[in-house]
Short mmCIF file of C-alpha atoms and ligand atoms in Angstrom, two decimals:
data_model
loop_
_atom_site.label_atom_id
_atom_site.label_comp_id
_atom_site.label_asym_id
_atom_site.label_seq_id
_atom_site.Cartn_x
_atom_site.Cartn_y
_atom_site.Cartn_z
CA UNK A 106 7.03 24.70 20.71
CA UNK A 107 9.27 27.13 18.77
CA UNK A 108 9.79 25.84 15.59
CA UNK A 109 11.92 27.12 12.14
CA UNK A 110 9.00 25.50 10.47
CA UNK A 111 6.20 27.44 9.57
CA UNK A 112 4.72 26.20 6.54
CA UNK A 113 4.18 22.68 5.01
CA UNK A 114 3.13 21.22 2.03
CA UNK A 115 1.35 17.81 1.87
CA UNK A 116 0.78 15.60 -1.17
CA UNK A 117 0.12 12.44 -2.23
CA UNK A 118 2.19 10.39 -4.65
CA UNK A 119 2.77 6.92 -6.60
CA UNK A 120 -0.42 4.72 -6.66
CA UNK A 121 -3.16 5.60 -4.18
CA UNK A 122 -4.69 3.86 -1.46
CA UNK A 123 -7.38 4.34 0.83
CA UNK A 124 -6.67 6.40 3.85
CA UNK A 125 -4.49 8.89 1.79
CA UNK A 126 -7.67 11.85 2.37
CA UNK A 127 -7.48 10.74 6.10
CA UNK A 128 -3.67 11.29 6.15
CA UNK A 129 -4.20 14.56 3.92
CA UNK A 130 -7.02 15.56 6.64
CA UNK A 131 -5.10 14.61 9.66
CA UNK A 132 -1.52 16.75 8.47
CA UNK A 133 -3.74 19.57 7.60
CA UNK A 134 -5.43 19.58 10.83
CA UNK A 135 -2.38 19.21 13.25
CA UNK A 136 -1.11 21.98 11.47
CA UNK A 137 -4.07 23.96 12.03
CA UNK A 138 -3.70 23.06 15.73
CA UNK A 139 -0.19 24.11 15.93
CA UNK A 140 -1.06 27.47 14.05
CA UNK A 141 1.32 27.08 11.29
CA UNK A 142 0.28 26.72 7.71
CA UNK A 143 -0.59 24.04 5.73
CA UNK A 144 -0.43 24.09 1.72
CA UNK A 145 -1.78 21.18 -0.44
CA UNK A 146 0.27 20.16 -3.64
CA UNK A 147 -2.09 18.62 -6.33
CA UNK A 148 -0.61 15.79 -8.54
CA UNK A 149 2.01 14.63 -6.46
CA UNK A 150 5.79 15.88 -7.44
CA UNK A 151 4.20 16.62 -10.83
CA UNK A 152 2.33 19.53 -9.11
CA UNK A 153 5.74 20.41 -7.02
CA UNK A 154 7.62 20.85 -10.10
CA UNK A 155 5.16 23.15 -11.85
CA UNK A 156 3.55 24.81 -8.63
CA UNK A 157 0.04 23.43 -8.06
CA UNK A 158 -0.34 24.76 -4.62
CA UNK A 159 -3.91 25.28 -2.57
CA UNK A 160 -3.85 26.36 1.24
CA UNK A 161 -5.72 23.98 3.21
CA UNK A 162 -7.74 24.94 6.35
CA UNK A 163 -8.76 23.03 9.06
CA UNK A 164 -12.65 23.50 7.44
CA UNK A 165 -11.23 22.10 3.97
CA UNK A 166 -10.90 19.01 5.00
CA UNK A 167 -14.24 18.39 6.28
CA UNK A 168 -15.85 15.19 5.25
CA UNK A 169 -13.00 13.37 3.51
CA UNK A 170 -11.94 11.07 6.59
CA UNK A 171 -14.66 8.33 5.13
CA UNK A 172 -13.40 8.62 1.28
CA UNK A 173 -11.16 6.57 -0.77
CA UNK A 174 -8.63 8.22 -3.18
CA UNK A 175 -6.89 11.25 -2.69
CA UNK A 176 -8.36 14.72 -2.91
CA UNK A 177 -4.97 15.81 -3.63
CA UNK A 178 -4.56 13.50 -6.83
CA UNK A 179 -2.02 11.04 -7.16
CA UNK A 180 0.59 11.15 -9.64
CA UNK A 181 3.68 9.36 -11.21
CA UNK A 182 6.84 12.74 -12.39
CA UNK A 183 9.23 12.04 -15.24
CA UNK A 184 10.19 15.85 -14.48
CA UNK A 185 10.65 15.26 -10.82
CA UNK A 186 13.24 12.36 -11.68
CA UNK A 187 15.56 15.31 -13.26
CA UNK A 188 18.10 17.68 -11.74
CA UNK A 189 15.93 20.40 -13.70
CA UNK A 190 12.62 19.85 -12.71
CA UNK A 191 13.91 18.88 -8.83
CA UNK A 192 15.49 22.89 -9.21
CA UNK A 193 11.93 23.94 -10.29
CA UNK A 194 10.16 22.56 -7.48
CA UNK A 195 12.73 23.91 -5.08
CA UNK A 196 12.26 26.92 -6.38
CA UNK A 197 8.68 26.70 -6.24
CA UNK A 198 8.89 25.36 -2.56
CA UNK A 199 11.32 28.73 -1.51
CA UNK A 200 8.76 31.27 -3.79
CA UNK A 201 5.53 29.92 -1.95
CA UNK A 202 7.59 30.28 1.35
CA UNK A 203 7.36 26.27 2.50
CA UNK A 204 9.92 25.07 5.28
CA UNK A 205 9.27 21.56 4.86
CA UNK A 206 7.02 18.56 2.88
CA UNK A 207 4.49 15.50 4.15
CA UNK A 208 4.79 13.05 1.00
CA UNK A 209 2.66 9.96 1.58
CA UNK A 210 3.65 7.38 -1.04
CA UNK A 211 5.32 4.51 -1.67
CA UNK A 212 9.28 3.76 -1.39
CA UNK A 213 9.47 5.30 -5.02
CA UNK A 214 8.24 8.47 -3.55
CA UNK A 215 10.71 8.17 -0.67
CA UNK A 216 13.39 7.96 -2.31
CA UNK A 217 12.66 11.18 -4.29
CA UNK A 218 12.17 12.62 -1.26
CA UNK A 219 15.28 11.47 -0.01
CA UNK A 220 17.36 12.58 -3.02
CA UNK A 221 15.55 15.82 -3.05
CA UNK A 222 16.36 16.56 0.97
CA UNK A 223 19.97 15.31 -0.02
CA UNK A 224 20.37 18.02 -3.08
CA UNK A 225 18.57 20.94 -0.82
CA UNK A 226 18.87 20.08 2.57
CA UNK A 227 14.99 20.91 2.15
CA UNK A 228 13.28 19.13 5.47
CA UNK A 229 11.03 15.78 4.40
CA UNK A 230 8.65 13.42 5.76
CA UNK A 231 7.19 10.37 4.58
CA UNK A 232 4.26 8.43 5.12
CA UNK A 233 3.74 5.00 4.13
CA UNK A 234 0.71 4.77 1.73
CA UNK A 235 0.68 1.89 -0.33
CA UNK A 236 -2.02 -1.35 -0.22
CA UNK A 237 1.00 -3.83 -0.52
CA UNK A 238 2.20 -3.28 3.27
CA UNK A 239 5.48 -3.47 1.28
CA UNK A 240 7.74 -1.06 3.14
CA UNK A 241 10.16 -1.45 5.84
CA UNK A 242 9.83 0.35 9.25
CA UNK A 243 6.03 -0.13 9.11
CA UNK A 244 3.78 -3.24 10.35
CA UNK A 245 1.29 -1.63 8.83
CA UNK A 246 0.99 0.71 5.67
CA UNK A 247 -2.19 3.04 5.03
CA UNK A 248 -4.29 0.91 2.37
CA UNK A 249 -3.61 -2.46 4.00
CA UNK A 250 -6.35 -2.90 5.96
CA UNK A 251 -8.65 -1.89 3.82
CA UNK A 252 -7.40 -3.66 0.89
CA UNK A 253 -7.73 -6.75 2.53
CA UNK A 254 -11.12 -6.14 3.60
CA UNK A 255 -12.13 -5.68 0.06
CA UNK A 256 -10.95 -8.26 -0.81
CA UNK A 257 -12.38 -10.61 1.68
CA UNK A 258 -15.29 -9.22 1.21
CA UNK A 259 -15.66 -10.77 -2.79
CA UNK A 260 -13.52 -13.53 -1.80
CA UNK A 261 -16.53 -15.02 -0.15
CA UNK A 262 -18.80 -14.00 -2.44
CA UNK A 263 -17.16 -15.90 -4.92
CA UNK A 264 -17.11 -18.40 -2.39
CA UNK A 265 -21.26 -18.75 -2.84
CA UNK A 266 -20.96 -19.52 -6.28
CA UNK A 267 -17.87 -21.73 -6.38
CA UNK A 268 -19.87 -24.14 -3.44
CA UNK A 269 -22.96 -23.68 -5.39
CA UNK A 270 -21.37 -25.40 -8.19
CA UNK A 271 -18.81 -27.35 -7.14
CA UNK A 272 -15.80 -25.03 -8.52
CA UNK A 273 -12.50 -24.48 -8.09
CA UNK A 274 -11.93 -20.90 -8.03
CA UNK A 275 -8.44 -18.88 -8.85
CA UNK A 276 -8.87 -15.58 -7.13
CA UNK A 277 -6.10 -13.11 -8.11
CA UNK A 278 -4.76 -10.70 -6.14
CA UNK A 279 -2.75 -7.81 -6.46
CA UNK A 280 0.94 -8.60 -4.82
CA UNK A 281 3.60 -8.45 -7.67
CA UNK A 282 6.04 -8.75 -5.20
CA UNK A 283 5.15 -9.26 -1.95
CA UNK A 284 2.18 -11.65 -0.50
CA UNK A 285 0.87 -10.18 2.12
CA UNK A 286 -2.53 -9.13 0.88
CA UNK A 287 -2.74 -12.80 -0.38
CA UNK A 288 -1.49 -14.58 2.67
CA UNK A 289 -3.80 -12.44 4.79
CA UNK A 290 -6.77 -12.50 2.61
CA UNK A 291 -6.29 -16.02 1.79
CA UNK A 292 -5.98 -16.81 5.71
CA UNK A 293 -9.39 -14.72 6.59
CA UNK A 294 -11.24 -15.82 3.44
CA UNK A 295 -10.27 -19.92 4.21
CA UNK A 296 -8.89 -20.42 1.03
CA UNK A 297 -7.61 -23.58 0.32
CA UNK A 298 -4.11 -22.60 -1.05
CA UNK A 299 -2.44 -19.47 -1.19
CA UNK A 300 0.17 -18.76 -3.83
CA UNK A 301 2.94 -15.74 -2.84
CA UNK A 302 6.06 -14.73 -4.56
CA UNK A 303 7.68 -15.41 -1.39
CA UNK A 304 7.56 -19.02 -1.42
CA UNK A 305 7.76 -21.49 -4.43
CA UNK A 306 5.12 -23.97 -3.18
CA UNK A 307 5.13 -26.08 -6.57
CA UNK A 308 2.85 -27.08 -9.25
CA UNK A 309 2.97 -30.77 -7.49
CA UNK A 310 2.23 -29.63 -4.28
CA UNK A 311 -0.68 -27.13 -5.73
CA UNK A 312 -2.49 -30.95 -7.57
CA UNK A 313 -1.83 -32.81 -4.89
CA UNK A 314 -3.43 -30.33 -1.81
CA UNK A 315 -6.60 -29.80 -4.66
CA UNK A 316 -6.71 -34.00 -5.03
CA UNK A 317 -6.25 -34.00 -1.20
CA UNK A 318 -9.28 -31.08 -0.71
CA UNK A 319 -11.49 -33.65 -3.33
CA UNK A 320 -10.74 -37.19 -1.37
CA UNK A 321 -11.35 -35.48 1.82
CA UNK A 322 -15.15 -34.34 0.77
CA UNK A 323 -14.75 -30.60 -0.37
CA UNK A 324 -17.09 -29.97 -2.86
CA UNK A 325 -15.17 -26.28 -3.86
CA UNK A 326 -12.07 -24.96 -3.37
CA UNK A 327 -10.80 -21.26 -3.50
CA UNK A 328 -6.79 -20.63 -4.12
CA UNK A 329 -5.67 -17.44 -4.12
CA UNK A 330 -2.59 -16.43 -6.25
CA UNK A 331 -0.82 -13.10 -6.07
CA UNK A 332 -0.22 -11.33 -9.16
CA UNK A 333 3.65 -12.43 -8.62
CA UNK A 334 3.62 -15.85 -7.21
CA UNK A 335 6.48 -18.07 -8.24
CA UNK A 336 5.10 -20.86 -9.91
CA UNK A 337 5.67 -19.69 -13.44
CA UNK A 338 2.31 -19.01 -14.46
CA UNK A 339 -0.25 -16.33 -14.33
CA UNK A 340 -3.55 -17.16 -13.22
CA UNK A 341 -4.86 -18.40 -16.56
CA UNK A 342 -2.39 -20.50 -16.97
CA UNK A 343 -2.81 -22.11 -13.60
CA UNK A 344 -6.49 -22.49 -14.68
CA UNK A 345 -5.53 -24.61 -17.88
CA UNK A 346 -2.60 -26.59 -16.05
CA UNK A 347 -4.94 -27.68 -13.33
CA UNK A 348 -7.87 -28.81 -15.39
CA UNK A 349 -5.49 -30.76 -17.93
CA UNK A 350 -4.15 -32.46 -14.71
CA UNK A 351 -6.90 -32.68 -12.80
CA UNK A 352 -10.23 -32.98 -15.22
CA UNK A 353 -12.30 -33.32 -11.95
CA UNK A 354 -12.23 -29.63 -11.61
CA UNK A 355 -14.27 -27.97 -12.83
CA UNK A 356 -11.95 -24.30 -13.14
CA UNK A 357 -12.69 -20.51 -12.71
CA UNK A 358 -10.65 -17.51 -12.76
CA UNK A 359 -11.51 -14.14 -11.25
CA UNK A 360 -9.20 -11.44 -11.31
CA UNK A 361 -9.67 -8.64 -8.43
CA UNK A 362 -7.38 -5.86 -10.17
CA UNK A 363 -8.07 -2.14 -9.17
CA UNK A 364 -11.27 -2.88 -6.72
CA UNK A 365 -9.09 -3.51 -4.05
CA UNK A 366 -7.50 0.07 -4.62
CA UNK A 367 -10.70 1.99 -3.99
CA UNK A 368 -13.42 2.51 -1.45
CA UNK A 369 -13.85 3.75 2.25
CA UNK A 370 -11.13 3.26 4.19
CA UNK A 371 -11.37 0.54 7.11
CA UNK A 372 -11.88 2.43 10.66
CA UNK A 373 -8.28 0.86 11.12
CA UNK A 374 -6.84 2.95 8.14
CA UNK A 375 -8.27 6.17 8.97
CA UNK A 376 -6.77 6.20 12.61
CA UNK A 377 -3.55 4.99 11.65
CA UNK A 378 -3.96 7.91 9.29
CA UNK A 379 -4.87 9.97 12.08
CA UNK A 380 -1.88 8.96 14.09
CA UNK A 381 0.46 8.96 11.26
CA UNK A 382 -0.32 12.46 10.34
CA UNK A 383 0.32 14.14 13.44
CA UNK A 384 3.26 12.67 14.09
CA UNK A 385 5.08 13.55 10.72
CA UNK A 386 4.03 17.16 11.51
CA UNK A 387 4.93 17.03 15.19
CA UNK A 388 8.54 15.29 14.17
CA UNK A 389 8.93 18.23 11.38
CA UNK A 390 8.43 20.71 13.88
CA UNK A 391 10.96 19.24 16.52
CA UNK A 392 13.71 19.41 13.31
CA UNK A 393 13.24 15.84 12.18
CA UNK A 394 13.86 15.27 8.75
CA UNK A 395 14.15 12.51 6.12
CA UNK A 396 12.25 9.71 8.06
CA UNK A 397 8.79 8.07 7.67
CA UNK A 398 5.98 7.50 9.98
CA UNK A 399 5.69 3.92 11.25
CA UNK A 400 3.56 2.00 13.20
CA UNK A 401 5.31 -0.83 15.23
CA UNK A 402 3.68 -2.60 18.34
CA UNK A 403 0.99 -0.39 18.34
CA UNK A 404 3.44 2.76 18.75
CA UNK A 405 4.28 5.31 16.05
CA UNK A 406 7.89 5.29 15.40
CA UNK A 407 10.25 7.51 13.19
CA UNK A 408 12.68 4.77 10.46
CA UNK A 409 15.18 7.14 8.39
CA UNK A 410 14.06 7.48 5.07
CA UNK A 411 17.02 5.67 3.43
CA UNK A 412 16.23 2.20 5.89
CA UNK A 413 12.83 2.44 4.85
CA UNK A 414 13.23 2.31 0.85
CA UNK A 415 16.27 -0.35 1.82
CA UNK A 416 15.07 -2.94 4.26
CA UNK A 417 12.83 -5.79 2.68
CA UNK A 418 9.78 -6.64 4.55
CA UNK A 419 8.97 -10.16 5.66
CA UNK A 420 6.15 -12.58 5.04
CA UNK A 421 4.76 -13.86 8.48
CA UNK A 422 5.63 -17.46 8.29
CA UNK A 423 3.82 -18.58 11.18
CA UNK A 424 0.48 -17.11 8.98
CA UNK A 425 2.15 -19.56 6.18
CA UNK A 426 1.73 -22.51 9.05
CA UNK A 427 -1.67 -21.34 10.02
CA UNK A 428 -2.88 -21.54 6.30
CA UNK A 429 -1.37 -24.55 6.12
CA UNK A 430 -3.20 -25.99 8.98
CA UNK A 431 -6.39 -24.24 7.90
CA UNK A 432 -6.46 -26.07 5.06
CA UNK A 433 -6.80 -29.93 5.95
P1 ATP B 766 3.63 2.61 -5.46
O1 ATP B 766 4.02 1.78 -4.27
O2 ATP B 766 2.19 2.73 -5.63
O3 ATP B 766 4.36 2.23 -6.74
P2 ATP B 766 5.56 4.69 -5.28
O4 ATP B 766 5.67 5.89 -4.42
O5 ATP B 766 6.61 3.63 -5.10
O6 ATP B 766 4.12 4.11 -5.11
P3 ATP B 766 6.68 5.41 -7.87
O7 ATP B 766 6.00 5.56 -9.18
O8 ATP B 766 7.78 4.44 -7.77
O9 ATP B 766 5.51 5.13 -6.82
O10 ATP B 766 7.26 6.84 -7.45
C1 ATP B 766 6.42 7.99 -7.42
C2 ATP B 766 7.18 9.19 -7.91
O11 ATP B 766 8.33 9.43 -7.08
C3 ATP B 766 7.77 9.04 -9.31
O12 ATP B 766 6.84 9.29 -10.33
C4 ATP B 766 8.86 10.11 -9.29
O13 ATP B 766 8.33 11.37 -9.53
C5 ATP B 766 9.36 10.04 -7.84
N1 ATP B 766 10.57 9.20 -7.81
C6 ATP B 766 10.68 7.86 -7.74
N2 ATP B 766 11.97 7.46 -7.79
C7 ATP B 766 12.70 8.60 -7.93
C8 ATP B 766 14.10 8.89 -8.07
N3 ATP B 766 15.01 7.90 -8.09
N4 ATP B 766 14.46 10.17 -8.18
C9 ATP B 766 13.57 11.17 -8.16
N5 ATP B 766 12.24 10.96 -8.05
C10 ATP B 766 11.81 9.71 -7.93
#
């Protein structure tokens, strides 16, 4: 393959999530295969602006597949958001000799990218990481999988003591504006309820499924809010509004926050890593720019940038009917 492209950077940007090393490994690697460089920019477009470059071998990537986090550091630019500091990343990218950039971020990151490749014609690729599964183009995002895992994985730990005591449980998740980690946690945890900002389920409907769950011989229940479901109140204040309505219950609140950020990424993550990676270098090297890396019936496809930070992603209603069912 004869390529312009000799050199690319790779970083990692916005809010991390696990499988961001795998992606870091896999770009680095494919590059290495292909015999062109690879250079690794630390801190995200913070490290573009002011030139925090590494090379990165094939060998300096060993043993990061299994880790959460990014190697690279993740980072949020106030600099990068400016004409000024854009110029001194360009700059940066033309002194250092890079044809072309692997971001892997959220849709805040893409659409720097985006502006970025629109100012300097400067070849861009994205891949999706981000635990919300939030971005269109993409069933899946890098951080999903594992998220939900995680969070499963207290979920019914929690589970033990709420039965043990005969509790009703509010599990919060993170979601501020999309439910899918709740919906699918919810679903493979059996919670009772699930609360999403997608749908307004009701503070009626929320007493009268937890007087349902006590009539029909549940002895503890688990509902599972995300951080920005639409009932009005945060989880604390579900707590109090419940047990003032329904003094039966007797109430808990746990919060998951950052947890379901970190650890090892799921087997699932690090090979849609794998797959993701090699394709955003592959596409940069056919002249593709200004897209991101998808996964959609089990192929990886190519959405253009601007479609991806546009488009809204859905909430699987037929999961909403399964919970439902689930739930009698
Ligand atoms: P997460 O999903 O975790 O929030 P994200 O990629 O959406 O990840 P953001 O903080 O929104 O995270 O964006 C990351 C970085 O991308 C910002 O700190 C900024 O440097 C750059 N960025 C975002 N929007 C723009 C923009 N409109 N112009 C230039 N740069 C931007």
């Amino acid at each position: 393959m004869i390529s312009k492209i000799k050199k690319i950077a790779v970083f990692t940007s916005g809010g991390d999530s696990p499988g961001m090393n795998a992606a870091i490994r896999s770009v680095v690697r494919t590059c290495a295969y292909l015999q062109i460089e690879c250079i690794g920019v630390y801190r995200g477009y913070e490290g573009l602006v002011e030139g925090d470059f590494k090379p990165l071998g094939a060998r300096s990537v060993n043993n990061i597949i299994n880790k959460g986090g990014t190697i690279l550091k993740s980072a949020r630019s106030d600099a990068f958001r400016t004409k000024e500091g854009r110029k001194r990343a360009y700059d940066n990218l033309v002194t250092n000799t890079i044809d072309a950039f692997v971001v892997i971020g959220g849709d805040g990151s893409f659409t720097g990218a985006m502006i970025f490749n629109k100012e300097y014609n400067f070849p861009v690729m994205g891949i999706p990481g981000t635990i919300d599964n939030d971005i269109f183009g993409t069933t899946y995002t890098l951080g999903f999988d594992t998220a939900l895992n995680t969070a499963v994985e207290v979920i019914d730990k929690i589970r033990d003591t709420a039965s043990s005591h005969n509790r009703l449980f509010f599990v919060e998740v993170m979601g501020r504006d999309v439910g899918h980690i709740a919906l699918n946690a919810g679903v493979g945890a059996g919670a009772e309820e699930i609360l999403i900002p997608e749908e307004n389920l009701g503070l009626e409907r929320l007493l009268e499924s937890l007087k349902r769950s006590k009539k029909s011989g549940k002895s503890s229940s688990i509902v599972i809010v995300a951080e920005g479901d639409k009932t009005g109140k945060n989880v604390f204040e579900l707590k109090e509004y419940v047990e003032e309505h329904l003094p039966i219950y007797d109430v808990r609140v746990s919060v998951l926050g950052h947890m379901q950020r970190g650890g090892s990424p799921s087997c699932f993550d690090r090979v849609l890593a794998s797959r993701m990676g090699v394709k955003a270098v592959e596409a940069l090297l056919e002249g593709k720019s200004n897209f991101m890396v998808g996964i959609q019936d089990n192929k990886i496809i190519l959405t253009p940038i601007e479609q991806a930070i546009k488009g809204h992603t859905k909430i699987d209603k037929e999961l909403i009917r399964v919970s439902d069912i689930m739930s009698t």
